[in-house]
XYZ file of C-alpha atoms in Angstrom:
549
model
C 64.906 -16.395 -57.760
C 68.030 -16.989 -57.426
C 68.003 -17.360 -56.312
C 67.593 -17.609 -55.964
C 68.331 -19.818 -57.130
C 66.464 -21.098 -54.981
C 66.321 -19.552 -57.770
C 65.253 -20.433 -56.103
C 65.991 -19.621 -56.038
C 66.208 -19.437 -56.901
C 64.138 -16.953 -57.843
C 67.228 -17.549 -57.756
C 68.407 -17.990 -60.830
C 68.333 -18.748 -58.154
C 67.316 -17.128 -56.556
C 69.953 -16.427 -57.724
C 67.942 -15.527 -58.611
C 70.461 -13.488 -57.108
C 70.369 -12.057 -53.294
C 68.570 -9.118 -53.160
C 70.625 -5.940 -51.964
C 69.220 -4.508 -48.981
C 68.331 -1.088 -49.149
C 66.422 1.746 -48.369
C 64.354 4.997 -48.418
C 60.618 4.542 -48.749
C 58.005 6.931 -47.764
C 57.714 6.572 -44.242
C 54.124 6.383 -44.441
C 52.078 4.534 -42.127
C 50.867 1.488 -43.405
C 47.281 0.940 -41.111
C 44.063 0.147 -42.252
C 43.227 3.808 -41.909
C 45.517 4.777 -44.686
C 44.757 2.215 -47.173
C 40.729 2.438 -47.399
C 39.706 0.592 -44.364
C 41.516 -2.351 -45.916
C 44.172 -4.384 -44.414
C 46.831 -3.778 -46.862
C 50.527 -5.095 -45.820
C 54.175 -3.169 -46.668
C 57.023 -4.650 -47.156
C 60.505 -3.757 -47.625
C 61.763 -4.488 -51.092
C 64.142 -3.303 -54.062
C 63.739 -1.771 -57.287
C 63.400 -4.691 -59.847
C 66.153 -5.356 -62.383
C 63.867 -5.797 -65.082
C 60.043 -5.438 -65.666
C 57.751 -8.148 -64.175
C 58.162 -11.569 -66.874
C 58.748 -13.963 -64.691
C 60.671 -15.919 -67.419
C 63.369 -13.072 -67.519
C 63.547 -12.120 -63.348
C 66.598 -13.915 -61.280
C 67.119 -11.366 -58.304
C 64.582 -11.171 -55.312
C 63.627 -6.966 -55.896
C 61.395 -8.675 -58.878
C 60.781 -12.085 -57.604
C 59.285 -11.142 -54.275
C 56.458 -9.507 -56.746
C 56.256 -12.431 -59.030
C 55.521 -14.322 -55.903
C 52.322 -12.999 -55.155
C 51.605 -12.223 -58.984
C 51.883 -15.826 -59.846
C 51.254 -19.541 -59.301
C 53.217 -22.584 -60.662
C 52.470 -26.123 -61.283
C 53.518 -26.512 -57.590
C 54.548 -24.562 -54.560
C 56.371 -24.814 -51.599
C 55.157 -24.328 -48.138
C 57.334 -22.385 -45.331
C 59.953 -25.519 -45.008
C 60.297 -26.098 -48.666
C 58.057 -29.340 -48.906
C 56.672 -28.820 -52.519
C 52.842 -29.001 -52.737
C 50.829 -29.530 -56.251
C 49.694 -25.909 -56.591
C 48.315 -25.176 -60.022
C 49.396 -29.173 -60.898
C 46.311 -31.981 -60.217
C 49.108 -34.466 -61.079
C 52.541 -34.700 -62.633
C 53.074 -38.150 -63.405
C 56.519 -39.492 -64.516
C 56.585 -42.672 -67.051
C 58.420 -45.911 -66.192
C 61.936 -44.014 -67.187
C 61.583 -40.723 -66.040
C 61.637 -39.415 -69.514
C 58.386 -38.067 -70.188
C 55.722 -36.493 -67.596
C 52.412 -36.292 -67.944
C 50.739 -33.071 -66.340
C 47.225 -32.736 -66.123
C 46.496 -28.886 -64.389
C 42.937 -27.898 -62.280
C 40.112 -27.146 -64.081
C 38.058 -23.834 -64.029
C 41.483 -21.614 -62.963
C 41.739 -18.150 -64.270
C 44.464 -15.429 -64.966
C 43.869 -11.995 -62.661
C 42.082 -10.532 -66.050
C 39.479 -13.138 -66.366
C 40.800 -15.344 -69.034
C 41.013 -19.019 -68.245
C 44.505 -20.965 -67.223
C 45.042 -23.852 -70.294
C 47.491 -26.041 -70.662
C 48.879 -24.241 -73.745
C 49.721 -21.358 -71.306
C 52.828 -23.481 -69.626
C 54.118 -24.741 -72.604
C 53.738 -21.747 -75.056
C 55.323 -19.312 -71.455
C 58.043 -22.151 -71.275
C 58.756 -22.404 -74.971
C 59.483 -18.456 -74.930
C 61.691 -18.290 -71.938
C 63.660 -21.101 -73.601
C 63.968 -19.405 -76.980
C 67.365 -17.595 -77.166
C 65.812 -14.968 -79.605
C 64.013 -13.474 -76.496
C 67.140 -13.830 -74.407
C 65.495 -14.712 -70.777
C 67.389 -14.994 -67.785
C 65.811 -18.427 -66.906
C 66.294 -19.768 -69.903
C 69.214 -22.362 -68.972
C 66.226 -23.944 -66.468
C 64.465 -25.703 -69.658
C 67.680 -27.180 -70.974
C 66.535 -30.837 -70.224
C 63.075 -30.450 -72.487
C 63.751 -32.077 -76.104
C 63.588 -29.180 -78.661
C 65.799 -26.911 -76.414
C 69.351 -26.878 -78.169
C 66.920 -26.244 -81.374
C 66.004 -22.913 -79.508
C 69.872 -21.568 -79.122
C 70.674 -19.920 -82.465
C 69.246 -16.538 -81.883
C 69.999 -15.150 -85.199
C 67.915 -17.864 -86.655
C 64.952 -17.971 -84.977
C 61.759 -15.753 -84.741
C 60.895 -15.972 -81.048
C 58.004 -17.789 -81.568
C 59.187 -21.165 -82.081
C 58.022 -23.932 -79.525
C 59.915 -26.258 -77.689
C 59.742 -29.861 -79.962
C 59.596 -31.920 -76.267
C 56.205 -29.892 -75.051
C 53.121 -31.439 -76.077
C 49.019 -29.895 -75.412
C 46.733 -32.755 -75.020
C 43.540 -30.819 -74.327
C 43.039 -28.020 -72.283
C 43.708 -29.178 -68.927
C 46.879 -31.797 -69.996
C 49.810 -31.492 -71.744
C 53.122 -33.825 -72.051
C 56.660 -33.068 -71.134
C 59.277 -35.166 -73.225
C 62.849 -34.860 -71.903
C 66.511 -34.966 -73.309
C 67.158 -37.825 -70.123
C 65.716 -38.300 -67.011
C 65.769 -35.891 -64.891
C 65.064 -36.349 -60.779
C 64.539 -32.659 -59.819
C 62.014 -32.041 -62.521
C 58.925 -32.149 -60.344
C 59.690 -29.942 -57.958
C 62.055 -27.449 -60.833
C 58.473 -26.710 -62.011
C 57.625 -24.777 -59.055
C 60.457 -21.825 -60.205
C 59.077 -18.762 -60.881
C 60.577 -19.080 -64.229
C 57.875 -22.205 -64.934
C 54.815 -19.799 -64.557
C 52.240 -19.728 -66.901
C 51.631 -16.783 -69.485
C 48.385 -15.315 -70.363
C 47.433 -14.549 -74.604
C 47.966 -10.944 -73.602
C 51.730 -11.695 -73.113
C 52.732 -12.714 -76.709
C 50.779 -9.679 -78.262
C 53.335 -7.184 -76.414
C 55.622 -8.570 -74.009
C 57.450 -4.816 -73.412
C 53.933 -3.832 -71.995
C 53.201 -6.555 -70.003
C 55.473 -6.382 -67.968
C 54.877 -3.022 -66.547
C 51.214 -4.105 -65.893
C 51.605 -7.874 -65.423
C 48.457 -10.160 -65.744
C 49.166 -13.748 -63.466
C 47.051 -16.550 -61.595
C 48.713 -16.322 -58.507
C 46.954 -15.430 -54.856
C 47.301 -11.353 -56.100
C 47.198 -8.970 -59.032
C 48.623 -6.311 -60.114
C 47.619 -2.577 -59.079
C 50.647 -0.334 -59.845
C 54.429 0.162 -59.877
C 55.761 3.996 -59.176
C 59.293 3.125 -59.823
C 61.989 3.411 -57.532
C 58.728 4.325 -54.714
C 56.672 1.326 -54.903
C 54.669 -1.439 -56.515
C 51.242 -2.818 -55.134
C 49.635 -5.991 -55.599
C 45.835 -6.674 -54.422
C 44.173 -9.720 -53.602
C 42.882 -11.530 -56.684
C 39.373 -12.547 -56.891
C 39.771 -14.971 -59.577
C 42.357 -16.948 -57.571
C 40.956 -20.576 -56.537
C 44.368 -21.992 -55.434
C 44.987 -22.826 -51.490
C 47.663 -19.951 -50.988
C 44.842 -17.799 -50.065
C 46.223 -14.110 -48.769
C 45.053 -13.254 -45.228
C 45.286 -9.756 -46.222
C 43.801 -7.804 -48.468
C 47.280 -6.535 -50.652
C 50.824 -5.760 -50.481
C 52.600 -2.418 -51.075
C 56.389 -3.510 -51.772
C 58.058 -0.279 -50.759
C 61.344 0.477 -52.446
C 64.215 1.268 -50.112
C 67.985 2.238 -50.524
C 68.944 2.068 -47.635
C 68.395 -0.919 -44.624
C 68.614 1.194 -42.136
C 65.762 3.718 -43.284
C 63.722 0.443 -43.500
C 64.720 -0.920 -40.529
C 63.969 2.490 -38.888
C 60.570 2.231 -40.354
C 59.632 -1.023 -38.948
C 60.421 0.370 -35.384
C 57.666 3.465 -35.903
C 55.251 1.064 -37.127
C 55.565 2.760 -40.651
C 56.300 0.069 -42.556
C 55.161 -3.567 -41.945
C 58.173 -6.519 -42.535
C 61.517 -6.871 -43.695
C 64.068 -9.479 -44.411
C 67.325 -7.741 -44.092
C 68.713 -6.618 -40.599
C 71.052 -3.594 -40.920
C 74.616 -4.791 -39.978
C 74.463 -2.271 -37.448
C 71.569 -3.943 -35.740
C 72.224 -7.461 -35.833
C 73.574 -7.631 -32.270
C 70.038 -5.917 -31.238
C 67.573 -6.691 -33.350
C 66.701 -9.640 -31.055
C 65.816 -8.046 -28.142
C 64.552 -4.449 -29.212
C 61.415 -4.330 -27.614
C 60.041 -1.858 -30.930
C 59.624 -4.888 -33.315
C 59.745 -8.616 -33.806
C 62.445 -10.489 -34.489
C 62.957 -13.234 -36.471
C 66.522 -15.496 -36.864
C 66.875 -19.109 -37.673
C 68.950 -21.432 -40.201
C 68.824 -20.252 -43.791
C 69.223 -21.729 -47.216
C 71.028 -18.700 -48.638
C 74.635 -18.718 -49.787
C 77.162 -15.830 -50.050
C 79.704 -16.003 -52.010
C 81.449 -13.723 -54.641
C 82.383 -14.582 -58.078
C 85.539 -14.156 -60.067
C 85.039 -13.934 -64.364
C 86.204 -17.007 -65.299
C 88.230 -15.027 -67.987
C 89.826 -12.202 -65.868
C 93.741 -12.137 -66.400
C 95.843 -13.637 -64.216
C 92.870 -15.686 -62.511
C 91.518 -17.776 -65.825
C 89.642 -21.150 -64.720
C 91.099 -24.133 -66.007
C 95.049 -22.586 -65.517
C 97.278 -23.530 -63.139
C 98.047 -20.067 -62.384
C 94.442 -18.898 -62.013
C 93.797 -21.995 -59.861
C 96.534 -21.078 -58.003
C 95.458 -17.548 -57.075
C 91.724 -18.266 -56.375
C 92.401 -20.621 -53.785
C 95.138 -18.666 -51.793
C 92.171 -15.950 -52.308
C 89.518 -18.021 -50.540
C 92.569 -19.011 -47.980
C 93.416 -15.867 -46.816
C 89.911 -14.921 -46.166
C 89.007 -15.246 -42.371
C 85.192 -16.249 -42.696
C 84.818 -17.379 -38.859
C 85.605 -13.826 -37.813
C 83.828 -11.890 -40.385
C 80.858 -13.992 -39.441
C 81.414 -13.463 -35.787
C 82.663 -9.725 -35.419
C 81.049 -8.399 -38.533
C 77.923 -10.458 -39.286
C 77.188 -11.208 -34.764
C 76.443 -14.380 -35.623
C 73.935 -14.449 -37.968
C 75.241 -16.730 -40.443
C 77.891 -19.942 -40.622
C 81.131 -19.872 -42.645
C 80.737 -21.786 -45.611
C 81.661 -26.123 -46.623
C 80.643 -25.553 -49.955
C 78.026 -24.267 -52.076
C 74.583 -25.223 -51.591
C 73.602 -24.771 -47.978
C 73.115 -27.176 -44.660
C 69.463 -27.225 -45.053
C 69.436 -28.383 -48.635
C 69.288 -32.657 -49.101
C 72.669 -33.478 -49.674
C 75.023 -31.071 -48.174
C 77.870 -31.990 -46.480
C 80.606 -29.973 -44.758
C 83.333 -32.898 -45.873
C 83.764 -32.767 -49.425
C 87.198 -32.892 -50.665
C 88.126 -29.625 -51.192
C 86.679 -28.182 -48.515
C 89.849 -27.120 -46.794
C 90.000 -24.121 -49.730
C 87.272 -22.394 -47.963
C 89.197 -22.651 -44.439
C 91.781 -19.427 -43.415
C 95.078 -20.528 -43.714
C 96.744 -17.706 -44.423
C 100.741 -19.430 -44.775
C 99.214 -21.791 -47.573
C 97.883 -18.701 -49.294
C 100.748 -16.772 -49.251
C 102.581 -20.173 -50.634
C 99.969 -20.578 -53.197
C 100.256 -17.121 -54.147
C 104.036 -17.151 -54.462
C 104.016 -20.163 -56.964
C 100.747 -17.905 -59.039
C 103.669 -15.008 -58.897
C 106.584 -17.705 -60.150
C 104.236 -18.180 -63.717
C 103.248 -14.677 -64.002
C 103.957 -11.698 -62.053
C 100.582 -10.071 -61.419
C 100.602 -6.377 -60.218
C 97.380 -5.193 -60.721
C 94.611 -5.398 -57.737
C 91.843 -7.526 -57.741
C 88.441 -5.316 -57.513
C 85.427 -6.539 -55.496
C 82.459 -5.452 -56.456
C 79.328 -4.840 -54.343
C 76.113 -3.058 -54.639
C 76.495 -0.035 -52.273
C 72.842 0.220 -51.391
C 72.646 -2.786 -49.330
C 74.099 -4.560 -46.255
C 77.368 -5.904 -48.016
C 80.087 -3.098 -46.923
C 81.314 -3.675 -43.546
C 81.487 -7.822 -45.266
C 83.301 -6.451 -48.183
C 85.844 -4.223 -46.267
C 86.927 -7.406 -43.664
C 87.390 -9.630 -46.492
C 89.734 -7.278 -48.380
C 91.661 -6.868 -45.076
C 91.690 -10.316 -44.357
C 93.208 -10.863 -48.375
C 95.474 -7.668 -47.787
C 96.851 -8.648 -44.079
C 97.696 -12.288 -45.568
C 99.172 -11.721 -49.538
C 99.883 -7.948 -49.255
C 98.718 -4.622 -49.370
C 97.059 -3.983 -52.322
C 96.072 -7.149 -53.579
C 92.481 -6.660 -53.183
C 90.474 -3.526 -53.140
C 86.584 -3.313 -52.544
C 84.586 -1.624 -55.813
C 81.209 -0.023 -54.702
C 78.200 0.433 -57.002
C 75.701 2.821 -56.372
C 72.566 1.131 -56.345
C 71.513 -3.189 -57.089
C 69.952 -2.315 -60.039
C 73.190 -0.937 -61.411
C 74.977 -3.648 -60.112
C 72.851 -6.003 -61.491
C 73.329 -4.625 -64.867
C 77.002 -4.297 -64.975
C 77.344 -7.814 -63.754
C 74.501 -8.266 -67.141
C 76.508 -7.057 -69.663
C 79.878 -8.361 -68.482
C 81.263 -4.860 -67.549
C 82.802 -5.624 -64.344
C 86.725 -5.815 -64.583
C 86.794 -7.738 -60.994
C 85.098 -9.953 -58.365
C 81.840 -9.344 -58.054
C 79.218 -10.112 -54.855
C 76.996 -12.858 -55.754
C 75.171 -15.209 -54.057
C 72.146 -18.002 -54.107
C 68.301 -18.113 -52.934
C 67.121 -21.182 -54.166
C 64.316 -21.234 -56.241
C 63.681 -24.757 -55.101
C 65.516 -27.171 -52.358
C 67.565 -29.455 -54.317
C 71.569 -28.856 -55.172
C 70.817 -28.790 -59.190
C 69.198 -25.560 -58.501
C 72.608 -24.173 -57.226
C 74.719 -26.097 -59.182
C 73.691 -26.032 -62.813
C 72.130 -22.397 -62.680
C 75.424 -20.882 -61.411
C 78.065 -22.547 -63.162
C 76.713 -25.147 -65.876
C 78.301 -23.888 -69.410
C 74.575 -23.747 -70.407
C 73.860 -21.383 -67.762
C 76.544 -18.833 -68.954
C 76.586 -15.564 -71.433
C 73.161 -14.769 -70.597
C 71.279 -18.175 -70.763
C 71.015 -17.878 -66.985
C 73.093 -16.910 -63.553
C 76.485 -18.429 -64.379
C 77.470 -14.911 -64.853
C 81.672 -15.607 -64.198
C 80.548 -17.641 -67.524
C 82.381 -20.975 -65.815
C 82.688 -24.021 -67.846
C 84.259 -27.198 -67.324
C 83.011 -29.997 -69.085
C 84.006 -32.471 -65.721
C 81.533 -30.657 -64.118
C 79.130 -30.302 -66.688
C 79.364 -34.163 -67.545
C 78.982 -35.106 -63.504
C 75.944 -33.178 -63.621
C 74.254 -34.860 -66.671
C 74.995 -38.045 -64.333
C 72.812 -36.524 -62.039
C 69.941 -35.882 -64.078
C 70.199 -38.943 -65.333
C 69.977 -40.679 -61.776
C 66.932 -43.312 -60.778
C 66.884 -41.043 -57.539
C 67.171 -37.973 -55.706
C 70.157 -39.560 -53.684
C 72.159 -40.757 -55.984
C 71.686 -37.592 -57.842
C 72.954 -36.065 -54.566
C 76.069 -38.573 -55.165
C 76.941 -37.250 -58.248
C 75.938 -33.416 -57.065
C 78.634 -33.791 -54.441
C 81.435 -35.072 -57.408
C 80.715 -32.078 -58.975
C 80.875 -30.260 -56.133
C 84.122 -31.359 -55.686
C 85.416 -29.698 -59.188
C 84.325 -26.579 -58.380
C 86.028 -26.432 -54.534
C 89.094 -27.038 -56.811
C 88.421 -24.631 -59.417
C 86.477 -21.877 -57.388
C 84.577 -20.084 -60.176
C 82.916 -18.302 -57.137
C 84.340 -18.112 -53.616
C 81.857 -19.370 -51.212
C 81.650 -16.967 -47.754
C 78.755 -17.590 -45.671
C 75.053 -19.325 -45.186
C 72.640 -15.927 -44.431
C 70.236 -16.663 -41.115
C 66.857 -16.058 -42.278
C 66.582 -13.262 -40.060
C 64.024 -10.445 -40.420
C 61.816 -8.265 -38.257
C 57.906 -7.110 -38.319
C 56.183 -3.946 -37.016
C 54.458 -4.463 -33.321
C 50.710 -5.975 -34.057
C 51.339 -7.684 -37.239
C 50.417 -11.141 -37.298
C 51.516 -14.264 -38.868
C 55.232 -13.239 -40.093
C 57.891 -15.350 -40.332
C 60.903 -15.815 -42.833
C 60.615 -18.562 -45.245
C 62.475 -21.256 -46.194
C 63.538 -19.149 -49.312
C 64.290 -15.890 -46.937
C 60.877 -14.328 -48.440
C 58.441 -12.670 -45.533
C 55.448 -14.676 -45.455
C 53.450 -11.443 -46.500
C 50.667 -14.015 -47.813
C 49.893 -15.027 -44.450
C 50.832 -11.467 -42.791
C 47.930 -9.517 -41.643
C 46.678 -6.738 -38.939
């Protein structure tokens, strides 16, 4: 999602799916019952998707907000992240964690009618996992027997199905895995686990600019780049029931637009605060504000193959840590961000089971600018390196005044023009650059979980199976240390010790760096006067399901 993510997400990806860019320029129109029909219809601020609507091949938050309401999993998670059987009656492990049995409710339906049957999960998971259709969230299935069999593209169809997934009858089917795998029964509430109506498979391209789901909404219509609408689904029997009657996700490019919005009662919830407002937002009497702990991660990533800072050299070592050294995170989260975020330990967050601020390696992420400039003297000794390091950022968001203090910081400690910021015009271009490996630089990146565990912001960001394409490793990191400590993990009797082995990983990567950890986000938004029942999740989502006039 990332994700986040949480993929979280997240979605992820986590969430990464990847964090959404903040933008904005929507219609301005008001958003009351009067203008939608007498119904009470809810707006909220969003960004143009990366990609149509298959929730098997979203990992940024402009499509994952949608899939949100579009879709339901085997289980959910409520506002704190406590995961909840959703479409799941039970999902029962056997004595070695190898194989689950999943038996889903009976007499569920898609949004068109059709009925939810077990041979919708594992024929939906079986595609995302099949490198011939090249999904986003495929790297998320890797632990299912029958999934290296889906990795040579040129030799598959698209239709093959994952050896490990097995239909019982309708309303069961059997998951058989590589090794046990603790974070499997909550992994299956990723948007990326959704079910798949028969209208899918017969044409994909069209489905997913008029997607068909089981989740608390359906579809209505997308007016690209404007906005996409989602009404309350009538064949929906889950307990996420809306308290609204739809949602208009309005498309903004700029925050403050939004933002501006929200004060005229034009537009309904957002979870972005301009940087210009965050010292306000919290007492402007125009709005409510919203601002606690978040699971969200900043951080920026460096190719793991760009000259001069390859992982796995001593020389590129070398230069990403006096990088992350001469970065000043306690003042850009102070002066720039007032606040609303911490500096970051490492790179899950303090909310997620099994964080801790004391790893070894830690002191990377801390300024010390005379160790950086030592550090970046020895990187100099091995090979002279003239050229500036470009940071990337999607110029349509919130990111700027973040992205200009953090090349100051790296310019006031190693030199002048070590580091120069690289502005994209809009997320969606961003996104695709960072896609098809055409960024020459650092890029922005970040982390909403798709679900609260470490392996979701672990092994979707920087697991060799997560990289070129198979998911949001997109600095395509790999170090088989890391990569082995994680198998450990899945392979754990429980979700501490996996957390054990999580941090030993963790460890590798606050040596290597494949991305340079900033800040945790606040989940911090803001709602129109007279809307009721918003909040900011534990996933930095509005709670539009529960929103209403």
């Amino acid at each position: 999602m990332k994700k986040k993510g949480l993929a979280l997400a997240a979605v992820v990806c986590s969430a990464a799916m990847l964090l959404s860019a903040c933008g904005g320029s929507g219609s301005g129109s008001s958003s009351s019952s009067s203008s939608n029909g007498g119904k009470d219809v809810i707006s909220i601020f969003n960004t143009e998707p990366q990609n149509t609507l298959i929730p098997g091949n979203t990992n940024e938050t402009g499509g994952g907000m949608v899939l949100r309401g579009l879709f339901s999993q085997l289980v959910r998670f409520d506002a704190k992240g406590n995961p909840v059987n959703d479409e799941a009656q039970s999902i029962k492990p056997n004595a070695d964690g190898t194989q689950y049995t999943i038996t889903i409710k009976s007499g569920h339906k898609f949004s068109d009618g059709t009925p939810l049957k077990a041979e919708n999960f594992t024929k939906a998971w079986s595609y995302v996992a099949n490198a011939k259709n090249a999904q986003k969230c495929s790297s998320f299935f890797s632990t299912i027997k029958g999934y290296k069999d889906l990795q040579k593209a040129d030799s598959l169809k698209g239709d093959e199905q994952l050896s490990g997934l097995k239909v019982v009858n309708d309303t069961t089917f059997t998951v058989d895995l590589e090794s046990p795998d603790a974070t499997f029964p909550i992994k299956v509430g990723y948007s990326g686990f959704a079910p798949l109506p028969d209208s899918f498979f017969k044409d994909p391209k069209a489905f997913g600019n008029k997607p068909v789901g089981n989740g608390p909404y359906k579809f209505d219509s997308w007016n690209h780049n404007t906005d996409i609408k989602i009404l309350k689904n009538p064949y929906y029997k889950g307990d996420d029931k809306p308290q609204n009657d739809g949602v208009d996700f309005r498309i903004y490019t700029k925050s403050s637009a939004a933002y501006a919005d929200i004060q005229a009662g034009h537009l309904d919830g957002m979870n972005a605060i301009p940087p210009e407002d965050t010292k306000s937002f919290q007492t402007d009497s125009n709005l409510q504000a919203y601002n606690k702990p978040g699971s969200s991660i900043q951080q920026f990533t460096i190719p793991s193959d760009l000259p001069h800072f390859q992982t796995g050299t001593e020389e590129g070592t070398l230069r990403r840590q006096a990088i992350s050294m001469s970065i000043d995170r306690n003042t850009i989260v102070k002066k720039v961000l007032n606040g609303t975020g911490e500096p970051a330990h490492e790179f899950t967050a303090p909310v997620i089971p099994g964080y801790s601020a004391t790893l070894k390696g830690n002191e990377n992420l801390k300024y010390n600018p005379n160790k950086a400039k030592e550090l970046w003297a020895k990187a100099n000794a091995i090979s002279k390196d003239t050229d500036t390091l470009k940071l990337a950022y999607n110029s349509d968001g919130t990111s700027k005044p973040v992205f200009d203090a953090m090349v100051n910081s790296i310019n006031n400690t190693l030199g002048s023009s070590v580091a120069a910021t690289d502005p994209l015009p809009t997320f969606q271009e961003f996104r695709d650059a960072i896609s098809n490996r055409k960024v020459k630089g650092g890029f922005r990146s970040g982390w909403m979980p798709d679900y609260p565990s470490a392996e979701n912001y672990l092994v979707q960001n920087f697991a060799t199976s997560a990289g070129h394409g198979n998911g949001s490793n997109d600095g395509d990191y790999s170090n088989p240390k890391f990569d082995d400590l994680l198998n450990k993990a899945y392979a754990a009797k429980s979700v501490d010790e996996a957390n054990q082995y999580y941090q030993q990983a963790q460890e590798v990567l606050l040596n290597d760096l494949p991305a340079i950890p900033l800040y945790y986000m606040a989940n911090d938004g803001v709602a129109a006067k007279g809307v009721k029942g918003f909040a900011i999740d534990w996933q930095s989502y509005p709670t539009f399901i529960q929103m209403h006039k």
